[in-house]
Backbone atoms as SQL, in Angstrom:
CREATE TABLE atoms (id INTEGER PRIMARY KEY, chain TEXT, resi INTEGER, resn TEXT, atom TEXT, x REAL, y REAL, z REAL);
INSERT INTO atoms VALUES
  (1, 'A', 1, 'MET', 'N', 4.980, -5.471, -9.905),
  (2, 'A', 1, 'MET', 'CA', 6.091, -6.135, -9.477),
  (3, 'A', 1, 'MET', 'C', 7.081, -6.605, -9.537),
  (4, 'A', 2, 'VAL', 'N', 8.651, -6.322, -9.121),
  (5, 'A', 2, 'VAL', 'CA', 9.779, -6.335, -9.407),
  (6, 'A', 2, 'VAL', 'C', 10.074, -7.636, -9.193),
  (7, 'A', 3, 'LYS', 'N', 11.219, -9.040, -9.661),
  (8, 'A', 3, 'LYS', 'CA', 11.371, -9.556, -8.962),
  (9, 'A', 3, 'LYS', 'C', 12.724, -9.304, -8.257),
  (10, 'A', 4, 'PRO', 'N', 12.893, -10.125, -7.497),
  (11, 'A', 4, 'PRO', 'CA', 14.384, -9.573, -6.618),
  (12, 'A', 4, 'PRO', 'C', 15.280, -9.994, -7.334),
  (13, 'A', 5, 'SER', 'N', 14.751, -10.707, -8.484),
  (14, 'A', 5, 'SER', 'CA', 16.405, -11.590, -9.177),
  (15, 'A', 5, 'SER', 'C', 16.758, -10.407, -10.154),
  (16, 'A', 6, 'PHE', 'N', 15.910, -9.830, -10.148),
  (17, 'A', 6, 'PHE', 'CA', 15.922, -8.435, -11.055),
  (18, 'A', 6, 'PHE', 'C', 17.210, -7.163, -10.253),
  (19, 'A', 7, 'TRP', 'N', 16.551, -7.214, -9.062),
  (20, 'A', 7, 'TRP', 'CA', 17.001, -6.293, -8.436),
  (21, 'A', 7, 'TRP', 'C', 18.954, -7.032, -8.129),
  (22, 'A', 8, 'ALA', 'N', 18.566, -8.468, -7.580),
  (23, 'A', 8, 'ALA', 'CA', 20.235, -8.891, -7.847),
  (24, 'A', 8, 'ALA', 'C', 21.020, -8.859, -8.910),
  (25, 'A', 9, 'VAL', 'N', 20.304, -8.915, -10.267),
  (26, 'A', 9, 'VAL', 'CA', 21.061, -8.296, -11.168),
  (27, 'A', 9, 'VAL', 'C', 21.512, -7.223, -11.820),
  (28, 'A', 10, 'LEU', 'N', 20.900, -6.180, -11.349),
  (29, 'A', 10, 'LEU', 'CA', 21.181, -4.727, -11.427),
  (30, 'A', 10, 'LEU', 'C', 21.973, -4.529, -10.353),
  (31, 'A', 11, 'ALA', 'N', 21.788, -4.769, -8.604),
  (32, 'A', 11, 'ALA', 'CA', 23.062, -4.517, -7.873),
  (33, 'A', 11, 'ALA', 'C', 24.318, -5.251, -8.095),
  (34, 'A', 12, 'LEU', 'N', 24.831, -6.440, -8.958),
  (35, 'A', 12, 'LEU', 'CA', 25.727, -6.897, -9.847),
  (36, 'A', 12, 'LEU', 'C', 26.660, -5.987, -10.683),
  (37, 'A', 13, 'LEU', 'N', 25.738, -5.553, -11.643),
  (38, 'A', 13, 'LEU', 'CA', 26.473, -5.197, -12.470),
  (39, 'A', 13, 'LEU', 'C', 26.535, -3.336, -12.260),
  (40, 'A', 14, 'SER', 'N', 25.587, -2.832, -11.363),
  (41, 'A', 14, 'SER', 'CA', 25.892, -1.305, -10.968),
  (42, 'A', 14, 'SER', 'C', 26.642, -1.098, -10.254),
  (43, 'A', 15, 'CYS', 'N', 27.139, -2.546, -9.164),
  (44, 'A', 15, 'CYS', 'CA', 28.488, -2.337, -8.185),
  (45, 'A', 15, 'CYS', 'C', 29.619, -1.614, -8.866),
  (46, 'A', 16, 'PRO', 'N', 30.095, -0.234, -8.005),
  (47, 'A', 16, 'PRO', 'CA', 31.120, -0.060, -8.850),
  (48, 'A', 16, 'PRO', 'C', 32.505, -0.323, -8.588),
  (49, 'A', 17, 'CYS', 'N', 32.534, -1.446, -7.867),
  (50, 'A', 17, 'CYS', 'CA', 33.851, -2.230, -8.171),
  (51, 'A', 17, 'CYS', 'C', 33.993, -2.946, -9.288),
  (52, 'A', 18, 'HIS', 'N', 32.315, -3.420, -10.067),
  (53, 'A', 18, 'HIS', 'CA', 32.262, -3.517, -11.448),
  (54, 'A', 18, 'HIS', 'C', 32.818, -2.824, -12.689),
  (55, 'A', 19, 'LEU', 'N', 32.986, -1.317, -12.452),
  (56, 'A', 19, 'LEU', 'CA', 32.722, -0.527, -13.333),
  (57, 'A', 19, 'LEU', 'C', 34.033, -0.801, -14.228),
  (58, 'A', 20, 'VAL', 'N', 34.832, -1.316, -13.354),
  (59, 'A', 20, 'VAL', 'CA', 36.812, -1.653, -14.435),
  (60, 'A', 20, 'VAL', 'C', 35.650, -2.970, -15.300),
  (61, 'A', 21, 'LEU', 'N', 35.268, -3.603, -15.155),
  (62, 'A', 21, 'LEU', 'CA', 34.747, -4.690, -16.440),
  (63, 'A', 21, 'LEU', 'C', 33.885, -4.340, -16.780),
  (64, 'A', 22, 'VAL', 'N', 32.815, -3.532, -16.604),
  (65, 'A', 22, 'VAL', 'CA', 31.566, -3.043, -17.351),
  (66, 'A', 22, 'VAL', 'C', 31.899, -1.677, -18.602),
  (67, 'A', 23, 'LEU', 'N', 33.175, -1.245, -18.133),
  (68, 'A', 23, 'LEU', 'CA', 33.615, 0.115, -19.108),
  (69, 'A', 23, 'LEU', 'C', 34.264, -0.802, -20.511),
  (70, 'A', 24, 'PRO', 'N', 34.819, -1.791, -20.496),
  (71, 'A', 24, 'PRO', 'CA', 35.436, -1.992, -21.989),
  (72, 'A', 24, 'PRO', 'C', 34.243, -2.995, -22.642),
  (73, 'A', 25, 'LEU', 'N', 33.075, -3.426, -22.001),
  (74, 'A', 25, 'LEU', 'CA', 32.316, -4.335, -22.419),
  (75, 'A', 25, 'LEU', 'C', 31.223, -3.060, -23.195),
  (76, 'A', 26, 'LEU', 'N', 31.333, -1.420, -22.582),
  (77, 'A', 26, 'LEU', 'CA', 30.310, -0.686, -23.423),
  (78, 'A', 26, 'LEU', 'C', 31.759, 0.547, -24.421),
  (79, 'A', 27, 'ALA', 'N', 32.878, -0.433, -24.365),
  (80, 'A', 27, 'ALA', 'CA', 33.276, 0.678, -25.371),
  (81, 'A', 27, 'ALA', 'C', 33.272, 0.303, -26.797),
  (82, 'A', 28, 'GLY', 'N', 33.094, 1.948, -27.574),
  (83, 'A', 28, 'GLY', 'CA', 33.177, 2.562, -29.008),
  (84, 'A', 28, 'GLY', 'C', 31.410, 2.634, -28.967),
  (85, 'A', 29, 'THR', 'N', 30.592, 3.036, -27.458),
  (86, 'A', 29, 'THR', 'CA', 29.615, 3.112, -27.332),
  (87, 'A', 29, 'THR', 'C', 29.514, 4.401, -26.778),
  (88, 'A', 30, 'SER', 'N', 28.148, 5.197, -27.129),
  (89, 'A', 30, 'SER', 'CA', 27.881, 7.005, -26.247),
  (90, 'A', 30, 'SER', 'C', 27.916, 6.843, -25.092),
  (91, 'A', 31, 'ALA', 'N', 27.462, 5.814, -24.138),
  (92, 'A', 31, 'ALA', 'CA', 27.706, 5.181, -22.719),
  (93, 'A', 31, 'ALA', 'C', 28.608, 5.190, -22.641),
  (94, 'A', 32, 'GLY', 'N', 29.148, 4.407, -23.056),
  (95, 'A', 32, 'GLY', 'CA', 30.998, 3.930, -22.327),
  (96, 'A', 32, 'GLY', 'C', 31.757, 5.382, -22.405),
  (97, 'A', 33, 'ALA', 'N', 31.794, 6.086, -23.376),
  (98, 'A', 33, 'ALA', 'CA', 32.326, 7.131, -23.511),
  (99, 'A', 33, 'ALA', 'C', 31.936, 8.353, -22.555),
  (100, 'A', 34, 'TYR', 'N', 31.147, 8.294, -22.326),
  (101, 'A', 34, 'TYR', 'CA', 30.333, 9.046, -21.257),
  (102, 'A', 34, 'TYR', 'C', 30.497, 8.889, -19.795),
  (103, 'A', 35, 'LEU', 'N', 30.596, 7.589, -19.541),
  (104, 'A', 35, 'LEU', 'CA', 31.042, 6.853, -18.593),
  (105, 'A', 35, 'LEU', 'C', 32.469, 7.261, -18.462),
  (106, 'A', 36, 'THR', 'N', 34.024, 6.758, -19.018),
  (107, 'A', 36, 'THR', 'CA', 34.795, 6.974, -19.177),
  (108, 'A', 36, 'THR', 'C', 35.220, 8.321, -18.961),
  (109, 'A', 37, 'ARG', 'N', 34.593, 9.287, -19.543),
  (110, 'A', 37, 'ARG', 'CA', 34.368, 10.626, -19.010),
  (111, 'A', 37, 'ARG', 'C', 34.061, 11.437, -17.957),
  (112, 'A', 38, 'HIS', 'N', 33.189, 10.596, -17.417),
  (113, 'A', 38, 'HIS', 'CA', 32.900, 11.177, -16.137),
  (114, 'A', 38, 'HIS', 'C', 32.892, 10.404, -14.755),
  (115, 'A', 39, 'GLN', 'N', 33.851, 9.528, -14.550),
  (116, 'A', 39, 'GLN', 'CA', 34.058, 8.712, -14.159),
  (117, 'A', 39, 'GLN', 'C', 33.565, 8.641, -12.755),
  (118, 'A', 40, 'SER', 'N', 33.769, 9.988, -11.928),
  (119, 'A', 40, 'SER', 'CA', 34.005, 9.909, -10.504),
  (120, 'A', 40, 'SER', 'C', 32.160, 10.023, -10.535),
  (121, 'A', 41, 'LEU', 'N', 31.181, 10.979, -11.419),
  (122, 'A', 41, 'LEU', 'CA', 29.918, 11.000, -11.389),
  (123, 'A', 41, 'LEU', 'C', 29.253, 9.144, -11.404),
  (124, 'A', 42, 'ALA', 'N', 29.735, 8.769, -12.494),
  (125, 'A', 42, 'ALA', 'CA', 29.247, 7.641, -12.780),
  (126, 'A', 42, 'ALA', 'C', 29.557, 6.492, -11.567),
  (127, 'A', 43, 'VAL', 'N', 30.603, 5.978, -11.282),
  (128, 'A', 43, 'VAL', 'CA', 31.129, 6.156, -9.451),
  (129, 'A', 43, 'VAL', 'C', 29.916, 6.304, -8.623),
  (130, 'A', 44, 'GLY', 'N', 29.723, 7.464, -8.230),
  (131, 'A', 44, 'GLY', 'CA', 28.534, 7.963, -7.367),
  (132, 'A', 44, 'GLY', 'C', 27.356, 7.143, -7.553),
  (133, 'A', 45, 'LEU', 'N', 26.503, 7.463, -9.166),
  (134, 'A', 45, 'LEU', 'CA', 25.779, 7.184, -9.291),
  (135, 'A', 45, 'LEU', 'C', 25.095, 5.522, -9.112),
  (136, 'A', 46, 'LEU', 'N', 26.446, 4.820, -9.423),
  (137, 'A', 46, 'LEU', 'CA', 26.084, 3.348, -9.562),
  (138, 'A', 46, 'LEU', 'C', 26.502, 3.096, -7.991),
  (139, 'A', 47, 'THR', 'N', 26.779, 3.612, -7.253),
  (140, 'A', 47, 'THR', 'CA', 27.081, 3.107, -6.268),
  (141, 'A', 47, 'THR', 'C', 25.436, 3.466, -5.571),
  (142, 'A', 48, 'VAL', 'N', 25.172, 4.810, -5.729),
  (143, 'A', 48, 'VAL', 'CA', 23.659, 4.474, -4.861),
  (144, 'A', 48, 'VAL', 'C', 22.167, 3.848, -5.711),
  (145, 'A', 49, 'LEU', 'N', 22.730, 3.076, -6.842),
  (146, 'A', 49, 'LEU', 'CA', 21.988, 2.305, -7.609),
  (147, 'A', 49, 'LEU', 'C', 21.998, 0.972, -7.051),
  (148, 'A', 50, 'CYS', 'N', 23.392, 0.702, -6.514),
  (149, 'A', 50, 'CYS', 'CA', 24.010, -0.446, -6.590),
  (150, 'A', 50, 'CYS', 'C', 22.645, -0.918, -4.888),
  (151, 'A', 51, 'PHE', 'N', 23.600, 0.683, -4.076),
  (152, 'A', 51, 'PHE', 'CA', 22.822, 0.232, -2.442),
  (153, 'A', 51, 'PHE', 'C', 21.163, 0.373, -2.569),
  (154, 'A', 52, 'VAL', 'N', 20.669, 1.359, -3.628),
  (155, 'A', 52, 'VAL', 'CA', 19.046, 0.693, -3.744),
  (156, 'A', 52, 'VAL', 'C', 18.353, -0.129, -4.034),
  (157, 'A', 53, 'SER', 'N', 19.325, -1.193, -4.813),
  (158, 'A', 53, 'SER', 'CA', 18.744, -2.332, -5.655),
  (159, 'A', 53, 'SER', 'C', 19.029, -3.323, -4.465),
  (160, 'A', 54, 'LEU', 'N', 20.493, -3.345, -3.673),
  (161, 'A', 54, 'LEU', 'CA', 20.432, -4.442, -2.375),
  (162, 'A', 54, 'LEU', 'C', 19.469, -3.840, -1.448),
  (163, 'A', 55, 'THR', 'N', 18.835, -2.567, -0.944),
  (164, 'A', 55, 'THR', 'CA', 17.924, -2.907, -0.162),
  (165, 'A', 55, 'THR', 'C', 16.732, -3.086, -0.687),
  (166, 'A', 56, 'MET', 'N', 16.308, -2.887, -2.158),
  (167, 'A', 56, 'MET', 'CA', 14.717, -3.572, -2.198),
  (168, 'A', 56, 'MET', 'C', 15.020, -5.088, -2.358),
  (169, 'A', 57, 'ILE', 'N', 16.132, -5.725, -2.161),
  (170, 'A', 57, 'ILE', 'CA', 16.089, -7.580, -2.551),
  (171, 'A', 57, 'ILE', 'C', 15.609, -7.907, -1.398),
  (172, 'A', 58, 'PHE', 'N', 16.149, -7.197, -0.177),
  (173, 'A', 58, 'PHE', 'CA', 15.457, -7.547, 1.327),
  (174, 'A', 58, 'PHE', 'C', 14.377, -6.713, 1.614),
  (175, 'A', 59, 'TYR', 'N', 13.904, -5.724, 0.996),
  (176, 'A', 59, 'TYR', 'CA', 12.765, -5.152, 1.280),
  (177, 'A', 59, 'TYR', 'C', 11.383, -6.248, 0.884),
  (178, 'A', 60, 'ARG', 'N', 11.911, -6.703, -0.012),
  (179, 'A', 60, 'ARG', 'CA', 11.011, -7.847, -0.780),
  (180, 'A', 60, 'ARG', 'C', 11.204, -8.869, -0.024),
  (181, 'A', 61, 'ARG', 'N', 11.868, -9.296, 0.461),
  (182, 'A', 61, 'ARG', 'CA', 11.494, -10.728, 1.013),
  (183, 'A', 61, 'ARG', 'C', 10.579, -10.521, 2.108),
  (184, 'A', 62, 'LYS', 'N', 9.821, -11.188, 2.520),
  (185, 'A', 62, 'LYS', 'CA', 8.879, -10.745, 3.499),
  (186, 'A', 62, 'LYS', 'C', 9.058, -12.406, 4.303),
  (187, 'A', 63, 'PRO', 'N', 9.590, -12.789, 5.287),
  (188, 'A', 63, 'PRO', 'CA', 9.579, -13.797, 6.519),
  (189, 'A', 63, 'PRO', 'C', 8.478, -14.537, 6.946),
  (190, 'A', 64, 'LYS', 'N', 7.923, -15.787, 6.759),
  (191, 'A', 64, 'LYS', 'CA', 7.185, -16.290, 7.168),
  (192, 'A', 64, 'LYS', 'C', 7.052, -15.766, 9.099),
  (193, 'A', 65, 'PRO', 'N', 5.844, -15.181, 9.331),
  (194, 'A', 65, 'PRO', 'CA', 5.697, -15.245, 10.720),
  (195, 'A', 65, 'PRO', 'C', 5.798, -16.635, 11.407),
  (196, 'A', 66, 'SER', 'N', 6.638, -16.403, 12.557),
  (197, 'A', 66, 'SER', 'CA', 6.396, -17.222, 13.297),
  (198, 'A', 66, 'SER', 'C', 5.068, -18.582, 13.468),
  (199, 'A', 67, 'GLY', 'N', 5.017, -19.271, 13.554),
  (200, 'A', 67, 'GLY', 'CA', 4.182, -20.807, 13.999),
  (201, 'A', 67, 'GLY', 'C', 3.187, -20.812, 12.694),
  (202, 'A', 68, 'GLU', 'N', 3.793, -20.133, 11.034),
  (203, 'A', 68, 'GLU', 'CA', 3.187, -20.227, 10.049),
  (204, 'A', 68, 'GLU', 'C', 3.740, -21.249, 9.492),
  (205, 'A', 69, 'THR', 'N', 3.170, -21.632, 8.207),
  (206, 'A', 69, 'THR', 'CA', 4.194, -22.708, 6.770),
  (207, 'A', 69, 'THR', 'C', 3.354, -21.804, 5.792),
  (208, 'A', 70, 'ALA', 'N', 4.210, -22.435, 5.285),
  (209, 'A', 70, 'ALA', 'CA', 3.036, -21.365, 3.757),
  (210, 'A', 70, 'ALA', 'C', 2.011, -22.479, 2.928),
  (211, 'A', 71, 'GLY', 'N', 1.710, -23.388, 3.761),
  (212, 'A', 71, 'GLY', 'CA', 0.874, -23.915, 3.345),
  (213, 'A', 71, 'GLY', 'C', -0.540, -23.474, 3.785),
  (214, 'A', 72, 'CYS', 'N', -0.631, -22.850, 4.907),
  (215, 'A', 72, 'CYS', 'CA', -1.724, -22.603, 6.257),
  (216, 'A', 72, 'CYS', 'C', -1.287, -21.506, 6.398),
  (217, 'A', 73, 'SER', 'N', -2.769, -20.738, 7.144),
  (218, 'A', 73, 'SER', 'CA', -2.772, -19.838, 8.009),
  (219, 'A', 73, 'SER', 'C', -3.456, -20.086, 9.258),
  (220, 'A', 74, 'PRO', 'N', -2.598, -18.814, 10.105),
  (221, 'A', 74, 'PRO', 'CA', -3.095, -19.755, 11.797),
  (222, 'A', 74, 'PRO', 'C', -4.783, -19.434, 11.671),
  (223, 'A', 75, 'GLY', 'N', -5.223, -20.792, 11.987),
  (224, 'A', 75, 'GLY', 'CA', -6.326, -20.884, 13.002),
  (225, 'A', 75, 'GLY', 'C', -7.209, -21.963, 11.857),
  (226, 'A', 76, 'LYS', 'N', -7.039, -21.604, 10.460),
  (227, 'A', 76, 'LYS', 'CA', -7.458, -22.635, 9.541),
  (228, 'A', 76, 'LYS', 'C', -6.137, -23.709, 9.278),
  (229, 'A', 77, 'THR', 'N', -6.727, -24.883, 8.215),
  (230, 'A', 77, 'THR', 'CA', -5.620, -25.760, 7.802),
  (231, 'A', 77, 'THR', 'C', -6.718, -26.614, 6.042),
  (232, 'A', 78, 'GLY', 'N', -7.694, -26.121, 6.289),
  (233, 'A', 78, 'GLY', 'CA', -8.672, -26.723, 5.365),
  (234, 'A', 78, 'GLY', 'C', -9.212, -27.664, 5.224),
  (235, 'A', 79, 'ASN', 'N', -9.154, -28.177, 6.597),
  (236, 'A', 79, 'ASN', 'CA', -9.535, -29.561, 6.796),
  (237, 'A', 79, 'ASN', 'C', -10.219, -29.877, 7.872),
  (238, 'A', 80, 'GLY', 'N', -10.886, -28.705, 7.971),
  (239, 'A', 80, 'GLY', 'CA', -12.262, -28.133, 9.247),
  (240, 'A', 80, 'GLY', 'C', -11.602, -28.411, 10.464),
  (241, 'A', 81, 'ASP', 'N', -10.352, -28.601, 10.336),
  (242, 'A', 81, 'ASP', 'CA', -9.675, -28.433, 12.362),
  (243, 'A', 81, 'ASP', 'C', -9.504, -26.582, 12.644),
  (244, 'A', 82, 'GLU', 'N', -9.684, -26.456, 13.454),
  (245, 'A', 82, 'GLU', 'CA', -8.682, -25.213, 13.654),
  (246, 'A', 82, 'GLU', 'C', -7.663, -25.006, 14.158),
  (247, 'A', 83, 'ALA', 'N', -6.433, -25.607, 14.485),
  (248, 'A', 83, 'ALA', 'CA', -5.584, -25.159, 14.555),
  (249, 'A', 83, 'ALA', 'C', -4.653, -25.581, 12.854),
  (250, 'A', 84, 'CYS', 'N', -3.891, -24.276, 13.088),
  (251, 'A', 84, 'CYS', 'CA', -2.563, -24.746, 11.740),
  (252, 'A', 84, 'CYS', 'C', -1.487, -25.365, 11.686),
  (253, 'A', 85, 'CYS', 'N', -1.464, -26.331, 10.476),
  (254, 'A', 85, 'CYS', 'CA', -0.415, -27.639, 10.523),
  (255, 'A', 85, 'CYS', 'C', -0.924, -28.446, 11.955),
  (256, 'A', 86, 'ALA', 'N', -2.024, -29.381, 11.738),
  (257, 'A', 86, 'ALA', 'CA', -2.538, -29.832, 12.608),
  (258, 'A', 86, 'ALA', 'C', -1.321, -30.759, 13.323),
  (259, 'A', 87, 'PRO', 'N', -0.673, -31.170, 12.783),
  (260, 'A', 87, 'PRO', 'CA', 0.191, -31.972, 14.298),
  (261, 'A', 87, 'PRO', 'C', 1.536, -31.220, 14.768),
  (262, 'A', 88, 'PHE', 'N', 1.830, -30.307, 13.879),
  (263, 'A', 88, 'PHE', 'CA', 2.521, -29.410, 14.851),
  (264, 'A', 88, 'PHE', 'C', 1.558, -28.236, 16.199),
  (265, 'A', 89, 'ARG', 'N', 0.235, -28.133, 15.726),
  (266, 'A', 89, 'ARG', 'CA', -0.122, -27.264, 16.913),
  (267, 'A', 89, 'ARG', 'C', -1.392, -27.857, 17.713),
  (268, 'A', 90, 'GLN', 'N', -1.376, -29.104, 18.168),
  (269, 'A', 90, 'GLN', 'CA', -2.212, -29.425, 18.633),
  (270, 'A', 90, 'GLN', 'C', -2.318, -28.629, 20.058),
  (271, 'A', 91, 'GLU', 'N', -3.310, -28.344, 20.549),
  (272, 'A', 91, 'GLU', 'CA', -3.177, -27.868, 21.771),
  (273, 'A', 91, 'GLU', 'C', -4.519, -28.488, 22.412);
C-alpha cells in the first residue's frame, strides 16, 4: 500500500507548471535531454500523472463514518458496554 505522502510528492514533482523548475535540475542527463526535446509530450504525460496522483491522494483518504471515533467501532467500546464511546452515545 502506497502512502498518501508518496502521491503528494509525486503530484508536486509531476505538476506541469513545475516543469520549468525540473528541467534545469535534469540538465546534462538523458532524461533532461528527452524532456527538453519533447516538451509537449512531457507536459501531456506529466499532466496525466499529476491528476492521477491527486486522485490517489483523495481516494486513499477514508472519512470516518458519522458517530464513530478512531478508538471504537459501533456497538462496542471494549469495556463491556453496548454503546460506542459511552459518554457520547448513551441511549
